Coordinates of C-alpha atoms in Angstrom, one line a residue:
M106 CA 84.8 116.7 105.8
R107 CA 87.9 115.2 107.5
E108 CA 89.1 116.8 110.7
I109 CA 92.7 117.9 110.2
K110 CA 94.7 117.2 113.4
F111 CA 98.1 115.6 114.4
C112 CA 99.8 113.7 117.1
G113 CA 103.4 113.9 118.4
K114 CA 105.4 113.1 121.5
R115 CA 106.2 116.0 123.7
V116 CA 110.0 116.6 124.2
D117 CA 109.6 117.6 127.8
N118 CA 108.0 114.4 129.1
G119 CA 107.5 112.0 126.2
Q120 CA 103.7 112.0 126.4
W121 CA 101.6 112.0 123.3
V122 CA 99.6 115.1 122.5
Y123 CA 96.9 115.6 119.9
G124 CA 95.8 118.8 118.2
Q125 CA 96.9 121.4 115.6
Y126 CA 100.5 121.2 114.3
F127 CA 102.6 124.4 113.6
I128 CA 106.2 125.4 113.3
T129 CA 107.6 128.5 115.1
P130 CA 111.0 130.1 114.8
L131 CA 113.3 130.1 117.8
T132 CA 114.7 133.4 118.9
D133 CA 117.7 134.1 121.2
E134 CA 115.1 134.7 123.9
N135 CA 115.0 131.0 124.3
S136 CA 118.6 131.0 125.4
G137 CA 117.6 132.2 128.8
L138 CA 120.1 135.1 128.6
P139 CA 119.0 138.7 129.1
S140 CA 118.9 140.8 125.9
E141 CA 121.3 143.8 126.1
T142 CA 119.3 145.7 123.4
G143 CA 115.8 144.8 124.5
W144 CA 115.3 142.9 121.2
F145 CA 115.5 139.3 120.5
F146 CA 116.7 137.9 117.2
L147 CA 115.8 134.8 115.1
T148 CA 118.4 132.0 115.5
G149 CA 117.5 130.2 112.2
E150 CA 116.2 127.2 114.2
K151 CA 112.6 126.1 114.6
K152 CA 110.3 124.5 117.1
H153 CA 107.7 122.0 116.0
C154 CA 104.6 122.3 118.2
I155 CA 101.1 120.9 118.7
A156 CA 98.4 123.2 120.2
R157 CA 95.5 121.8 122.2
D158 CA 93.0 123.8 124.3
G159 CA 95.0 127.0 124.0
V160 CA 98.3 125.4 125.1
S161 CA 101.1 124.6 122.8
F162 CA 103.6 121.8 123.3
V163 CA 107.0 121.3 121.6
I164 CA 107.2 117.8 120.0
D165 CA 109.8 115.6 118.5
I166 CA 109.3 116.0 114.8
K167 CA 110.2 112.4 114.2
T168 CA 107.0 111.4 115.9
L169 CA 104.6 113.7 114.0
G170 CA 101.6 111.8 112.5
Q171 CA 98.6 113.1 110.8
F172 CA 95.0 111.9 111.5
T173 CA 93.6 109.8 108.7
G174 CA 90.0 110.8 109.3
L175 CA 89.3 107.2 110.1
H176 CA 88.7 105.2 113.4
D177 CA 89.5 101.6 114.2
E178 CA 86.7 99.2 115.2
N179 CA 87.0 100.4 118.8
G180 CA 86.5 104.0 117.8
K181 CA 90.1 105.0 118.3
G182 CA 91.4 107.6 115.8
I183 CA 93.9 106.2 113.2
Y184 CA 97.1 108.3 112.7
E185 CA 100.0 108.0 110.4
G186 CA 102.6 105.7 112.1
D187 CA 100.0 103.7 114.0
I188 CA 100.3 99.9 113.8
F189 CA 97.1 98.0 113.2
V190 CA 96.1 94.5 112.9
T191 CA 93.3 93.3 110.5
R192 CA 90.8 90.5 111.2
G193 CA 93.0 88.4 108.9
L194 CA 95.8 88.9 111.5
C195 CA 97.9 91.0 109.1
T196 CA 99.9 93.6 111.1
A197 CA 101.0 96.8 109.3
V198 CA 101.9 100.5 109.7
V199 CA 99.5 103.3 108.6
E200 CA 101.1 105.4 105.9
W201 CA 99.6 108.8 104.7
E202 CA 98.1 108.7 101.3
K203 CA 96.8 112.0 99.8
E204 CA 95.3 110.2 96.7
G205 CA 92.3 108.5 98.2
R206 CA 90.4 107.0 101.1
F207 CA 92.4 103.9 102.0
L208 CA 95.1 102.8 104.4
G209 CA 98.4 102.4 102.8
F210 CA 101.0 100.1 104.1
T211 CA 104.1 98.0 103.1
I212 CA 104.6 94.3 103.8
G213 CA 107.9 92.6 102.7
G214 CA 108.8 95.6 100.6
E215 CA 105.6 95.4 98.6
R216 CA 103.0 98.2 98.6
K217 CA 99.5 97.3 99.7
I218 CA 96.3 99.2 100.4
I219 CA 93.0 98.5 102.1
Y220 CA 90.2 100.4 100.3
I221 CA 87.8 102.2 102.6
N222 CA 84.3 103.2 102.0
R223 CA 83.4 103.0 105.6
E224 CA 85.3 102.7 108.9
P225 CA 87.9 99.9 108.4
K226 CA 87.8 96.6 110.2
V227 CA 91.2 97.0 111.8
E228 CA 92.4 97.5 115.4
V229 CA 95.2 100.0 116.3
I230 CA 97.6 98.1 118.6
G231 CA 100.4 100.6 119.0
N232 CA 102.7 102.8 116.9
I233 CA 106.1 102.6 115.3
H234 CA 107.6 104.9 118.0
D235 CA 106.5 103.2 121.2
N236 CA 106.0 99.6 119.9
P237 CA 108.4 98.8 117.1
E238 CA 108.6 95.2 118.4
L239 CA 105.0 94.6 117.1
L240 CA 106.5 94.6 113.5
E241 CA 109.2 92.1 114.2
V242 CA 108.8 88.8 112.3
K243 CA 108.5 85.9 114.7
D244 CA 109.8 82.4 114.0
V245 CA 107.0 79.9 114.1

């Protein structure tokens, strides 16, 4: 069975954190102002968090990525949003696919997949948030 876990960048320091994802509502308690009634009320806003080892971290939701259950050829976990390179020197972004055990990606607007019946022969070289330059087409 695939382990369900996520990654995301912390909003307080920009570091990556890995663990269980959850959403929690914000209350006016987060405003830092004292409550005159002794009660705090929901503000209608939410925090996106990842919990690890009993500690939760607020993350930037735009950086949230789900673990695919796969590892690259170096044993590194492959997450949605990771950038990988194949042995054929194809560079692509991992996209989440609920329908099967394969890596989905798009090259030149065309949908591609790598079918997986074992760990893929790819290497994670970065991600779309920290290393977008890895996806730039270079003139030869």
